[in-house]
CSV table of C-alpha atoms in Angstrom, one decimal:
chain,number,residue,atom,x,y,z
O,4,MET,CA,189.2,69.9,136.6
O,5,LYS,CA,191.8,71.9,135.7
O,6,LEU,CA,192.5,69.9,131.3
O,7,SER,CA,195.9,71.9,130.9
O,8,ASN,CA,197.6,70.3,133.8
O,9,ILE,CA,197.9,66.9,131.6
O,10,LYS,CA,199.8,67.9,128.4
O,11,LEU,CA,202.5,66.0,126.5
O,12,ASN,CA,206.3,65.9,127.5
O,13,SER,CA,207.8,67.4,124.8
O,14,SER,CA,210.6,68.0,125.9
O,15,ALA,CA,211.1,63.9,125.7
O,16,ILE,CA,209.9,62.9,122.1
O,17,GLY,CA,212.7,62.3,120.1
O,18,GLU,CA,211.8,60.9,116.8
O,19,ALA,CA,209.2,60.6,115.0
O,20,ILE,CA,207.4,58.6,111.9
O,21,TYR,CA,205.7,61.2,110.3
O,22,LEU,CA,202.4,60.0,109.1
O,23,GLY,CA,200.8,63.1,107.6
O,24,GLN,CA,198.4,66.7,108.3
O,25,GLU,CA,194.8,65.6,110.4
O,26,GLY,CA,191.8,67.9,110.4
O,27,GLN,CA,192.0,71.8,111.0
O,28,PRO,CA,194.8,73.3,112.8
O,29,PRO,CA,194.1,75.7,115.5
O,30,ARG,CA,194.0,79.2,114.8
O,31,GLN,CA,196.1,80.7,117.8
O,32,VAL,CA,198.5,78.6,119.6
O,33,ASN,CA,200.4,79.8,122.9
O,34,GLY,CA,198.2,83.5,122.4
O,35,GLN,CA,199.5,84.1,119.4
O,36,ARG,CA,197.3,84.2,116.0
O,37,GLY,CA,198.9,82.5,112.8
O,38,SER,CA,199.2,79.7,110.0
O,39,TYR,CA,199.9,76.5,111.3
O,40,ILE,CA,200.6,72.4,110.7
O,41,ARG,CA,198.6,70.1,112.9
O,42,HIS,CA,200.6,66.8,111.6
O,43,LEU,CA,200.2,63.3,113.0
O,44,LEU,CA,203.2,61.7,114.3
O,45,MET,CA,203.9,58.0,116.1
O,46,ASN,CA,206.9,57.1,118.5
O,47,GLU,CA,207.8,53.7,120.1
O,48,ARG,CA,207.4,56.0,123.9
O,49,HIS,CA,204.0,58.4,122.9
O,50,GLY,CA,202.2,56.2,120.7
O,51,LEU,CA,199.8,58.9,118.1
O,52,PHE,CA,200.6,62.4,118.8
O,53,TYR,CA,199.8,65.8,117.2
O,54,VAL,CA,202.5,68.6,116.2
O,55,ILE,CA,201.9,72.2,115.8
O,56,THR,CA,204.0,73.8,113.5
O,57,PRO,CA,203.6,76.6,111.5
O,58,VAL,CA,203.1,76.0,108.3
O,59,ILE,CA,206.1,75.0,105.9
O,60,ASP,CA,207.6,74.7,102.2
O,61,GLY,CA,207.3,71.7,101.2
O,62,VAL,CA,205.9,68.0,101.1
O,63,ILE,CA,206.8,65.4,103.9
O,64,GLU,CA,206.6,62.1,102.7
O,65,GLU,CA,204.3,59.6,104.5
O,66,ASP,CA,206.8,57.0,106.9
O,67,ALA,CA,209.5,59.9,106.9
O,68,ARG,CA,211.3,60.0,110.2
O,69,VAL,CA,211.2,63.0,111.7
O,70,ASN,CA,212.5,65.5,114.7
O,71,PHE,CA,211.7,69.0,116.0
O,72,ASP,CA,213.2,72.1,117.4
O,73,GLY,CA,211.7,74.4,119.6
O,74,CYS,CA,208.9,72.1,121.0
O,75,GLU,CA,206.4,73.9,124.1
O,76,PRO,CA,203.9,72.5,125.7
O,77,MET,CA,200.6,73.5,124.5
O,78,PHE,CA,197.5,74.2,126.2
O,79,PHE,CA,193.3,73.6,125.9
O,80,GLU,CA,193.0,77.0,126.5
O,81,ASP,CA,194.9,77.5,123.3
O,82,TYR,CA,192.3,76.3,121.1
O,83,ALA,CA,189.7,78.7,119.9
O,84,GLU,CA,185.9,78.6,117.8
O,85,GLY,CA,185.6,74.8,118.9
O,86,ARG,CA,189.3,73.7,116.9
O,87,GLN,CA,189.9,71.6,119.9
O,88,VAL,CA,193.1,68.3,120.4
O,89,ALA,CA,194.0,66.8,123.4
O,90,PRO,CA,196.5,68.6,124.7
O,91,TYR,CA,197.7,65.5,126.7
O,92,VAL,CA,198.4,63.6,122.9
O,93,SER,CA,199.5,67.6,121.3
O,94,VAL,CA,202.9,69.5,121.5
O,95,TYR,CA,204.1,73.2,119.7
O,96,ALA,CA,207.3,72.5,117.6
O,97,LYS,CA,209.5,76.1,115.9
O,98,LYS,CA,210.4,73.7,113.3
O,99,LEU,CA,210.2,70.1,112.0
O,100,ASN,CA,213.3,68.4,110.5
O,101,VAL,CA,213.3,65.2,108.2
O,102,LEU,CA,215.9,63.0,108.7
O,103,LYS,CA,217.9,61.0,106.2
């Protein structure tokens, strides 16, 4: 069974509630090495899930409403060196937006 076929529907995330940063992010996303953050979020449609973004400036308050730009699915093979996050609850976003 190839796990990369099971993934969060990144185009249907919508708004979410920010719960904080969790765990160690991957060193590589979609084949690109970089500095990333793993955010823990929640919404009615998906329950708890992760969004990986490039490192951002500033602090996001817990319980803030957020949405995302440039969402892409992430695949199991994109995680290296034991920092695996289940692909079916993860998505990559180029930008996280805090809503007022």
